[in-house]
């Protein structure tokens, strides 16, 4: 399949969404499409599917059988899961029960008689995935396929994609969570990384494997008492097995280190990790600091969008303010000086029950012309203020409470304290942005 | 394609969108066409009722068609388009099926009157040919104003009313070839069975050509929107 200088815009006078997109896709390719929100990833997927016509250029050699899983499955339809899938089977000239294999695999059997409008987001997403997989497509287009899925399904999908790719299916997916870069995923063929920004598509550096790159791992973890941490693996460390991914996912942790992007001002793939110094780590953590402090519940800010796109100021005022509903403590595992600074709890009385979290962040690469949130930023003295001012009676775990072996090179740990009532929202947003989150016990 | 027609009809029935036009059709049957013609002109009246019922089918079919074609969310239309490339034709056929069923409900009473009162069978049979063509014309008007063509609900509703009005009023002037020939067949029907029978060939041909042009334009428009390069 080829795209030759494809350009597209909605309407004759609308702004160009895509320009000069030239691309060749081969059987068995797995293409990961990244880019900031609104960059045109979904539009490109629909162009690939043939649902939009390019305004300029042409798309040739498109496979006849195409599976398309939309970003939001249209659940507003008057069917139950089983009747809907039966109709989809009929559309593909398949037996009525052809979807049983997939519903069983994706653990949807217990919802077969549930009306589509009553499905949760993740369950609806599964239905969308199943209908895309039904025809055994030669071109599989997945628009944010991992969004909202439960841990068990998340752990299964990479292997499923690998099997499809091995059978010659071309897979193009947009994925903010970058799940395919989990270190536990070892059986995927090389993933091509395409980045869409400023209306153009670039293929920065071919991601050689699904192994994580130390320059852009993203993880947020909240250690629970006795809960095993599953940190992103350092390049030199032995790879975990796929089971570890399931374990990881089952323990509500998603680790999604990203691939490098040349446009990122950060060092390239061969460069030393951006977290070579504590300062760099602290600075790298700052975008999360800013976005976490602007909690969705408090301010309506889209955390994931901000994480993806916004080169936040090094340390926002909100995070240094004791009244901030979400407080962030920078506590890299191997930066005891910061951990020590965080051992002085502010004598502010706790407003609500709070959850503790340990956060390890490093921003994903962003567009070629977008300042990368992952670029090392210079730490400011506010870091310490943020650490000390963000306690609210919270008993901190610092680097000393977590083995430094848990945090590989290139990762930064943030401890995030949020109000109990907004913890779910913040966690959801951070997961959507590709961080690893583990919830700790409130103290 | 049959699977897609079934899928669309199932969605239409399950969503209960068929109820408003059905209720209107039943009310028309009960209040307008349910009155049995009597008197010396009863045959002429029964024939006129056949023409009136066929004319009412056009707006009702347009309404039915528009509501059926808009049942599916846009993303679902994309999904079905990838599964069945002729989804536009399937949609038209599904809408035509629903419209025809509604038309038969509407036409049942006038047909029964014509058969029992003594309207010539040949005239009645010819008039029955109006049913599918009137339903097809209405289906196409509804399709042209469905969300696939006019995304805005308000704009599409106004366009639907405008097209229905224009299709009637254009029959009064020089551009009558652009109109649906309601006026021709209503006038002929009220003039008696023989008049209707003699007028019907021209009316049916006109209606058929109108439907063919409208269907071609609709399918080409959707084809340009969705067909991959």
XYZ file of C-alpha atoms in Angstrom:
672
model
C 0.000 0.000 0.000
C 1.357 3.387 -0.943
C 0.515 6.972 -0.234
C 1.960 9.406 -2.720
C 2.076 13.053 -1.712
C -1.302 12.776 -0.106
C -2.872 15.954 1.188
C -6.175 16.345 2.926
C -8.344 18.978 4.448
C -11.927 19.083 5.560
C -13.824 21.315 3.201
C -12.471 23.286 0.312
C -11.363 26.199 2.398
C -10.428 24.417 5.569
C -6.889 24.305 6.837
C -4.742 21.487 5.611
C -4.701 18.583 7.999
C -2.155 16.577 6.071
C 0.305 17.601 3.431
C 2.727 15.712 1.288
C 2.306 12.441 3.068
C 4.275 9.787 1.252
C 4.388 6.381 2.766
C 4.748 2.750 1.857
C 3.244 0.057 3.998
C 4.150 -3.557 3.590
C 2.460 -6.744 4.719
C 3.286 -7.523 8.312
C 4.279 -3.984 9.136
C 3.276 -2.629 12.503
C 3.183 1.116 12.362
C 2.803 3.189 15.431
C 1.408 6.604 14.737
C 2.104 9.307 17.251
C 1.553 12.980 17.396
C -0.076 15.609 19.530
C -3.797 15.830 19.880
C -5.406 17.226 16.770
C -2.411 16.463 14.603
C -4.507 14.376 12.236
C -3.789 10.819 13.330
C -7.404 9.740 13.117
C -7.780 11.530 9.813
C -4.779 9.691 8.430
C -6.208 6.381 9.600
C -9.481 7.161 7.854
C -7.603 8.106 4.723
C -5.807 4.788 4.876
C -9.147 3.055 5.279
C -10.571 4.891 2.312
C -13.211 6.629 4.354
C -11.913 9.998 3.203
C -10.663 10.872 -0.218
C -7.364 12.695 -0.417
C -7.655 16.191 -1.789
C -4.317 15.716 -3.473
C -2.130 12.757 -4.157
C -3.317 9.199 -4.266
C -3.429 6.052 -2.253
C -2.812 2.850 -4.112
C -2.617 -0.868 -3.490
C -5.031 -0.715 -0.600
C -5.945 -4.203 0.607
C -9.502 -5.283 0.036
C -10.087 -6.424 3.576
C -9.808 -3.608 6.086
C -10.518 -3.626 9.781
C -11.073 -0.297 11.442
C -11.442 0.189 15.170
C -12.521 3.757 15.809
C -11.239 5.831 18.642
C -14.706 5.877 20.165
C -16.888 2.972 19.338
C -20.384 4.201 18.392
C -22.194 2.577 21.273
C -25.339 4.587 20.704
C -27.009 1.826 18.742
C -30.095 -0.179 19.617
C -28.415 -3.559 19.794
C -27.016 -5.839 22.403
C -23.425 -6.922 22.047
C -24.343 -10.296 20.669
C -26.864 -9.014 18.126
C -24.499 -6.310 16.996
C -21.655 -8.741 16.521
C -23.975 -11.176 14.775
C -24.870 -8.435 12.307
C -21.196 -7.623 11.849
C -20.491 -11.291 11.160
C -23.250 -11.306 8.587
C -21.823 -8.217 6.916
C -18.537 -10.062 6.517
C -20.242 -13.246 5.322
C -19.132 -15.045 8.440
C -21.119 -17.470 10.563
C -23.206 -15.832 13.235
C -21.006 -17.213 15.987
C -17.714 -16.210 14.414
C -17.272 -13.544 17.043
C -17.332 -16.015 19.922
C -13.618 -16.586 19.690
C -12.920 -12.901 20.090
C -15.462 -12.258 22.804
C -13.951 -15.075 24.787
C -10.423 -13.894 24.159
C -11.206 -10.348 25.187
C -13.282 -11.443 28.159
C -16.532 -10.031 26.885
C -18.666 -13.124 27.283
C -20.432 -11.882 30.366
C -21.637 -8.777 28.541
C -23.043 -10.419 25.449
C -26.626 -9.564 26.322
C -25.849 -6.050 27.443
C -27.202 -3.246 25.265
C -24.423 -1.337 23.580
C -25.343 2.021 25.148
C -24.905 0.499 28.601
C -21.372 -0.687 28.013
C -18.488 0.948 29.762
C -15.920 2.698 27.645
C -13.518 -0.203 27.812
C -16.153 -2.798 26.975
C -17.378 -0.726 24.057
C -13.776 -0.447 22.945
C -13.563 -4.218 22.967
C -16.625 -4.477 20.766
C -14.996 -2.022 18.405
C -11.846 -4.100 18.370
C -13.742 -7.322 17.762
C -15.666 -5.977 14.811
C -12.377 -4.787 13.335
C -10.750 -8.170 13.817
C -13.692 -10.189 12.504
C -12.882 -10.155 8.795
C -9.239 -11.203 9.329
C -8.211 -7.953 7.711
C -5.129 -7.416 5.651
C -5.051 -3.835 6.806
C -5.918 -3.237 10.434
C -6.374 0.345 11.536
C -6.604 0.927 15.250
C -7.336 4.379 16.558
C -6.157 4.513 20.157
C -6.938 0.832 20.591
C -5.692 0.522 24.151
C -7.721 3.353 25.543
C -9.948 2.250 28.377
C -9.065 -1.422 28.187
C -8.567 -3.458 31.300
C -5.184 -4.786 32.261
C -5.771 -8.340 31.132
C -6.822 -7.227 27.681
C -3.935 -4.806 27.493
C -1.589 -7.653 28.201
C -3.097 -9.768 25.430
C -3.251 -7.275 22.643
C 0.428 -6.996 21.741
C 0.706 -10.716 21.253
C -2.464 -10.656 19.221
C -1.076 -7.918 17.034
C 2.148 -9.836 16.622
C 0.209 -12.866 15.443
C -1.744 -10.807 12.953
C 1.406 -9.196 11.671
C 3.035 -12.572 11.299
C 0.111 -13.536 9.105
C 0.772 -10.600 6.847
C -1.632 -8.057 8.253
C -0.479 -4.488 8.035
C -1.288 -2.812 11.308
C -1.416 0.915 11.780
C -2.291 2.178 15.199
C -2.263 5.426 16.993
C -1.376 4.930 20.597
C -0.747 7.576 23.171
C -0.009 4.962 25.788
C 2.740 3.435 23.679
C 1.983 0.088 25.106
C 3.855 -1.686 22.386
C 7.062 -0.337 23.831
C 6.613 -2.093 27.078
C 9.797 -3.934 27.912
C 7.862 -7.096 28.538
C 6.768 -7.238 24.940
C 9.472 -9.164 23.235
C 7.706 -11.008 20.487
C 6.661 -8.105 18.346
C 8.349 -7.558 15.041
C 10.082 -4.236 14.589
C 7.656 -1.398 14.980
C 7.809 1.509 12.618
C 7.243 4.762 14.325
C 5.594 7.537 12.362
C 5.171 10.914 13.890
C 2.547 13.329 12.730
C 2.928 16.969 13.517
C 2.504 20.219 11.669
C 0.559 18.478 8.907
C 3.437 16.293 7.946
C 4.359 12.736 8.615
C 7.886 11.871 9.573
C 9.494 8.565 10.266
C 12.090 9.649 12.753
C 14.238 6.683 13.532
C 13.167 3.163 12.901
C 12.464 1.649 16.245
C 14.649 -1.414 16.107
C 12.703 -3.445 18.593
C 10.020 -3.039 21.111
C 12.591 -2.567 23.819
C 12.330 0.644 25.675
C 14.516 3.539 24.930
C 16.029 5.092 27.941
C 15.552 8.553 26.619
C 11.826 8.478 26.754
C 10.361 6.104 29.192
C 7.245 7.222 30.861
C 6.049 5.758 34.024
C 4.172 6.713 37.072
C 4.078 4.335 39.909
C 2.470 4.434 43.244
C 3.904 1.906 45.568
C 1.428 0.139 47.664
C 2.493 -1.679 50.743
C 4.120 -4.786 49.581
C 3.078 -4.320 46.028
C 5.752 -5.271 43.612
C 6.982 -2.577 41.400
C 7.432 -3.280 37.768
C 9.671 -0.589 36.543
C 10.525 0.014 32.970
C 13.500 -1.995 32.201
C 16.852 -0.512 31.609
C 18.356 -1.464 28.304
C 20.923 -3.620 29.955
C 18.539 -5.423 32.202
C 17.055 -8.770 31.209
C 13.733 -8.517 29.510
C 10.730 -9.620 31.398
C 8.552 -12.232 29.899
C 5.147 -11.461 28.458
C 3.710 -12.796 31.652
C 5.283 -9.932 33.442
C 3.279 -7.606 31.305
C 0.122 -9.303 32.401
C 1.326 -9.154 35.951
C 2.248 -5.605 35.458
C -1.087 -4.785 34.007
C -2.883 -6.773 36.616
C -1.231 -4.698 39.248
C -2.594 -1.650 37.499
C 0.704 -0.590 36.124
C 1.318 0.294 32.579
C 4.789 1.037 31.503
C 5.146 2.585 28.159
C 8.485 3.935 27.315
C 8.518 5.539 23.970
C 10.749 5.572 21.021
C 13.055 8.384 20.257
C 12.155 11.214 18.033
C 14.863 13.106 16.305
C 12.934 16.269 16.538
C 13.079 16.011 20.262
C 15.733 18.279 21.490
C 16.717 15.580 23.866
C 19.612 13.361 22.898
C 19.063 10.794 20.255
C 18.636 7.120 20.733
C 22.291 6.521 21.185
C 22.829 9.353 23.524
C 23.040 8.827 27.216
C 19.790 8.886 29.071
C 18.312 12.222 29.755
C 18.341 11.421 33.399
C 22.074 11.244 33.640
C 21.982 13.837 36.322
C 19.550 14.445 39.100
C 18.996 17.905 37.756
C 17.935 16.532 34.455
C 15.620 14.126 36.150
C 14.105 16.768 38.249
C 13.624 18.981 35.289
C 12.186 16.214 33.235
C 9.626 15.608 35.838
C 8.473 19.147 35.802
C 5.855 18.889 33.041
C 4.128 16.245 35.026
C 4.409 18.381 38.028
C 2.587 21.130 36.281
C -0.096 19.015 34.801
C -0.707 16.981 37.848
C -1.060 20.053 39.897
C -3.704 21.334 37.567
C -5.990 18.498 38.334
C -8.971 17.865 36.112
C -11.278 18.058 39.031
C -9.925 21.350 40.125
C -9.311 23.162 36.921
C -10.653 21.166 34.055
C -7.269 20.942 32.424
C -6.780 17.914 30.237
C -3.814 16.334 31.874
C -2.988 13.928 29.103
C -3.217 16.584 26.465
C -1.032 18.846 28.468
C 1.454 16.105 29.031
C 1.597 15.377 25.372
C 1.842 18.825 24.036
C 2.579 21.427 26.558
C 6.102 22.329 27.355
C 5.092 23.316 30.774
C 7.048 25.780 32.765
C 9.621 24.053 34.877
C 7.659 24.230 38.050
C 4.263 25.770 38.147
C 3.181 27.870 40.975
C 0.246 25.685 41.697
C 2.398 22.766 42.615
C 4.331 24.811 45.076
C 1.280 26.081 46.783
C 0.209 24.136 49.805
C -3.416 24.631 48.789
C -2.891 22.891 45.537
C -5.318 20.014 45.363
C -2.685 17.819 43.837
C 0.757 18.016 45.138
C 3.779 16.646 43.542
C 6.969 15.597 45.106
C 9.927 14.976 42.984
C 11.590 11.940 44.402
C 13.774 10.178 41.970
C 14.930 6.869 43.218
C 18.532 7.771 43.045
C 18.279 11.322 44.233
C 18.346 11.052 47.952
C 18.830 14.727 48.433
C 15.401 15.362 47.066
C 13.985 12.521 48.980
C 15.505 13.965 52.081
C 13.927 17.265 51.371
C 10.621 15.587 51.127
C 10.942 14.066 54.530
C 9.877 17.247 56.173
C 6.182 17.189 56.082
C 4.483 20.482 56.085
C 2.314 20.759 59.137
C -0.707 21.414 57.050
C -3.696 19.458 58.236
C -4.973 16.966 55.716
C -8.167 18.019 54.056
C -9.218 14.637 52.874
C -7.868 11.200 52.816
C -5.030 11.210 50.409
C -3.368 8.671 48.339
C 0.302 8.504 47.842
C 1.873 7.785 44.591
C 5.286 7.376 43.205
C 5.762 8.784 39.839
C 8.427 8.143 37.359
C 8.180 10.232 34.320
C 9.980 11.140 31.276
C 8.063 12.735 28.528
C 7.401 11.114 25.212
C 8.813 12.598 22.117
C 6.693 15.202 20.562
C 6.379 16.698 17.146
C 9.295 17.914 15.175
C 8.315 21.480 15.715
C 6.802 21.115 19.082
C 8.964 21.659 22.042
C 9.346 18.328 23.614
C 8.048 18.006 27.086
C 10.635 15.348 27.467
C 13.465 17.710 26.937
C 15.466 18.159 30.041
C 14.464 21.307 31.706
C 16.472 23.104 34.246
C 15.323 22.557 37.726
C 14.534 25.491 39.865
C 14.640 25.965 43.534
C 10.900 25.547 43.474
C 11.515 21.877 43.256
C 12.420 21.738 46.871
C 9.555 24.012 47.693
C 7.252 21.758 45.851
C 8.577 18.849 47.768
C 8.334 20.414 51.098
C 5.154 22.239 50.498
C 3.196 19.310 49.280
C 2.751 17.149 52.234
C -0.468 17.744 54.036
C 0.326 15.201 56.624
C 1.266 12.698 54.076
C 3.960 10.314 55.127
C 6.336 10.250 52.263
C 8.049 7.422 50.687
C 11.240 8.561 49.191
C 14.043 7.060 47.309
C 15.097 5.250 50.384
C 11.852 3.346 50.478
C 12.245 2.086 47.011
C 15.173 0.232 45.765
C 17.140 2.128 43.226
C 17.157 -1.003 41.167
C 13.452 -0.439 40.642
C 14.135 2.711 38.746
C 16.392 2.193 35.816
C 18.512 4.802 34.246
C 16.564 7.327 32.368
C 13.566 7.293 34.649
C 12.448 9.822 37.108
C 10.260 9.134 40.039
C 7.651 11.538 41.214
C 5.572 11.073 44.248
C 2.192 12.554 43.670
C -0.308 13.290 46.366
C -3.804 13.915 45.227
C -7.114 14.316 46.891
C -8.911 11.046 47.269
C -11.887 12.269 45.279
C -9.798 13.211 42.289
C -7.329 10.371 42.404
C -9.225 8.321 39.865
C -9.452 11.157 37.406
C -5.777 12.016 37.674
C -4.767 8.410 37.401
C -6.950 7.923 34.363
C -5.488 10.935 32.648
C -1.950 9.934 33.436
C -2.534 6.445 32.167
C -4.028 7.856 29.035
C -0.865 9.869 28.640
C 1.201 6.746 28.846
C 2.482 6.828 32.386
C 2.723 3.923 34.664
C 0.649 4.446 37.726
C 0.417 2.421 40.832
C -1.882 3.458 43.573
C -0.624 3.382 47.087
C -2.526 3.218 50.306
C -3.749 6.405 51.841
C -2.005 7.307 54.955
C -25.815 -6.439 0.854
C -28.841 -8.283 2.176
C -27.100 -8.529 5.518
C -26.611 -4.784 5.554
C -30.247 -4.178 4.640
C -31.279 -6.415 7.506
C -28.861 -4.634 9.834
C -30.260 -1.234 8.935
C -33.852 -2.348 9.180
C -33.174 -4.022 12.520
C -31.616 -0.834 13.834
C -34.543 1.178 12.532
C -37.080 -1.061 14.176
C -35.215 -1.358 17.448
C -34.726 2.375 17.671
C -38.492 2.906 17.314
C -37.915 5.621 14.778
C -40.573 4.053 12.620
C -43.302 5.016 15.066
C -43.896 8.684 14.103
C -44.517 8.064 10.390
C -46.473 4.934 11.231
C -48.741 6.841 13.578
C -49.347 9.482 10.914
C -50.126 6.783 8.359
C -52.599 5.093 10.673
C -54.254 8.425 11.462
C -54.600 9.136 7.745
C -56.174 5.753 7.218
C -58.591 6.197 10.081
C -59.555 9.827 9.531
C -59.253 10.361 5.778
C -59.255 7.136 3.861
C -61.410 5.171 6.260
C -64.606 6.872 5.118
C -66.346 4.618 2.659
C -67.444 6.441 -0.529
C -71.133 6.459 -1.226
C -73.597 8.020 -3.605
C -73.705 8.055 -7.352
C -70.076 9.213 -7.686
C -68.714 6.610 -5.372
C -66.579 5.008 -8.097
C -65.079 8.349 -9.008
C -64.521 9.115 -5.325
C -62.865 5.759 -4.734
C -60.588 6.327 -7.709
C -59.714 9.767 -6.418
C -58.859 8.269 -3.059
C -56.346 6.006 -4.764
C -54.596 9.048 -6.211
C -54.703 10.925 -2.917
C -53.226 8.007 -1.011
C -50.384 7.716 -3.505
C -49.659 11.415 -3.126
C -49.504 11.136 0.659
C -46.966 8.357 0.316
C -44.277 10.681 -0.981
C -43.812 12.823 2.148
C -44.334 9.864 4.432
C -41.703 7.870 2.578
C -39.321 10.801 2.673
C -39.745 11.030 6.421
C -39.273 7.301 6.837
C -36.229 7.224 4.631
C -34.530 10.111 6.351
C -35.106 8.663 9.794
C -33.918 5.225 8.755
C -30.770 6.415 7.055
C -29.900 8.598 10.023
C -30.307 5.795 12.534
C -26.698 4.743 12.323
C -24.024 6.939 13.836
C -21.480 8.272 11.396
C -18.709 6.022 12.684
C -20.940 2.996 12.291
C -21.600 4.032 8.713
C -17.849 4.023 8.182
C -17.562 0.569 9.680
C -20.326 -0.814 7.515
C -18.884 0.913 4.487
C -15.644 -0.988 4.998
C -17.574 -4.239 5.247
C -19.985 -3.639 2.373
C -18.814 -1.255 -0.272
C -22.309 -0.866 -1.772
C -23.664 0.418 1.483
C -25.322 3.402 -0.202
C -27.406 1.100 -2.363
C -28.150 -1.096 0.628
C -29.283 1.936 2.571
C -31.583 3.012 -0.232
C -33.054 -0.458 -0.484
C -33.589 -0.652 3.260
C -35.286 2.737 3.240
C -37.366 1.750 0.226
C -38.455 -1.438 1.988
C -39.561 0.437 5.072
C -41.320 3.052 2.972
C -43.118 0.432 0.933
C -44.410 -1.298 4.036
C -45.717 2.017 5.290
C -47.158 2.767 1.865
C -49.010 -0.518 1.813
C -50.545 0.264 5.185
C -51.657 3.612 3.845
C -52.865 2.171 0.559
C -54.731 -0.791 2.019
C -57.963 1.042 2.769
C -58.269 2.853 -0.594
C -57.411 -0.368 -2.372
C -60.103 -2.249 -0.496
C -62.608 0.479 -1.279
C -61.749 0.394 -4.966
C -62.130 -3.358 -5.125
C -65.414 -3.468 -3.247
C -67.088 -0.445 -4.796
C -66.410 -1.473 -8.359
C -63.498 0.505 -9.710
C -62.298 -1.411 -12.766
C -59.610 -3.920 -11.870
C -57.292 -2.659 -14.613
C -57.476 0.852 -13.217
C -56.918 -0.395 -9.715
C -53.905 -2.446 -10.797
C -52.448 0.504 -12.684
C -52.988 2.703 -9.680
C -51.249 0.130 -7.519
C -48.144 0.675 -9.641
C -48.056 4.173 -8.239
C -47.323 2.771 -4.805
C -43.727 1.624 -5.378
C -42.835 4.595 -7.521
C -44.306 7.105 -5.101
C -42.487 5.353 -2.279
C -39.276 5.399 -4.294
C -39.618 9.114 -4.981
C -40.190 9.812 -1.315
C -37.321 7.529 -0.343
C -34.960 9.436 -2.573
C -36.044 12.803 -1.231
C -35.390 11.467 2.255
C -32.030 10.093 1.190
C -30.975 13.409 -0.283
C -31.705 15.067 3.035
C -30.159 12.388 5.232
C -27.123 13.056 7.382
C -24.754 11.561 4.877
C -25.555 14.426 2.512
C -26.629 17.193 4.890
C -24.972 16.689 8.276
C -26.965 19.316 10.148
C -30.305 18.066 11.454
C -32.025 21.427 11.191
C -30.731 22.159 7.729
C -31.704 18.730 6.494
C -35.242 19.055 7.854
C -35.709 22.436 6.191
C -34.273 21.058 2.983
C -36.666 18.143 3.140
C -39.639 20.458 3.451
C -38.302 22.693 0.697
C -37.820 19.801 -1.705
C -41.272 18.440 -0.991
C -42.826 21.849 -1.574
C -40.779 22.469 -4.686
C -41.593 19.070 -6.103
C -45.255 19.982 -5.844
C -45.152 23.608 -6.970
C -42.837 23.034 -9.894
C -45.636 21.015 -11.446
C -47.597 24.258 -11.958
C -45.153 25.914 -14.332
C -42.815 25.311 -17.206
C -40.446 23.313 -15.075
C -43.045 20.654 -14.464
C -40.661 18.021 -15.794
C -38.600 18.599 -12.661
C -41.548 18.012 -10.390
C -42.994 14.830 -9.048
C -46.235 14.594 -11.048
C -48.545 14.584 -8.051
C -50.903 17.040 -9.654
C -51.205 15.018 -12.844
C -52.225 11.807 -11.179
C -54.446 13.442 -8.543
C -56.310 15.366 -11.204
C -56.651 12.285 -13.388
C -57.798 10.134 -10.485
C -60.521 12.573 -9.474
C -61.755 12.655 -13.071
C -62.618 8.985 -12.984
C -61.203 5.552 -13.687
C -60.852 5.927 -17.435
C -59.063 9.234 -17.136
C -56.660 7.811 -14.562
C -55.939 4.743 -16.648
C -55.159 6.823 -19.720
C -52.926 9.205 -17.797
C -51.026 6.675 -15.777
C -48.465 5.564 -18.409
C -47.138 9.090 -18.821
C -47.258 9.664 -15.083
C -45.462 6.435 -14.304
C -42.793 7.131 -16.914
C -42.285 10.630 -15.573
C -42.045 9.279 -12.038
C -39.667 6.539 -13.057
C -37.321 8.964 -14.819
C -37.482 11.353 -11.885
C -36.549 8.528 -9.516
C -33.750 7.322 -11.771
C -32.224 10.792 -11.970
C -32.541 11.334 -8.229
C -31.072 7.928 -7.404
C -28.171 8.390 -9.783
C -27.340 11.776 -8.336
C -27.547 10.463 -4.802
C -25.338 7.467 -5.429
C -22.793 9.535 -7.326
C -22.659 12.045 -4.503
C -22.039 9.362 -1.908
C -19.601 7.659 -4.216
C -17.524 10.817 -4.493
C -17.557 11.232 -0.752
C -16.515 7.779 0.255
C -14.967 5.843 -2.559
C -11.272 5.377 -1.993
C -8.840 6.460 -4.620
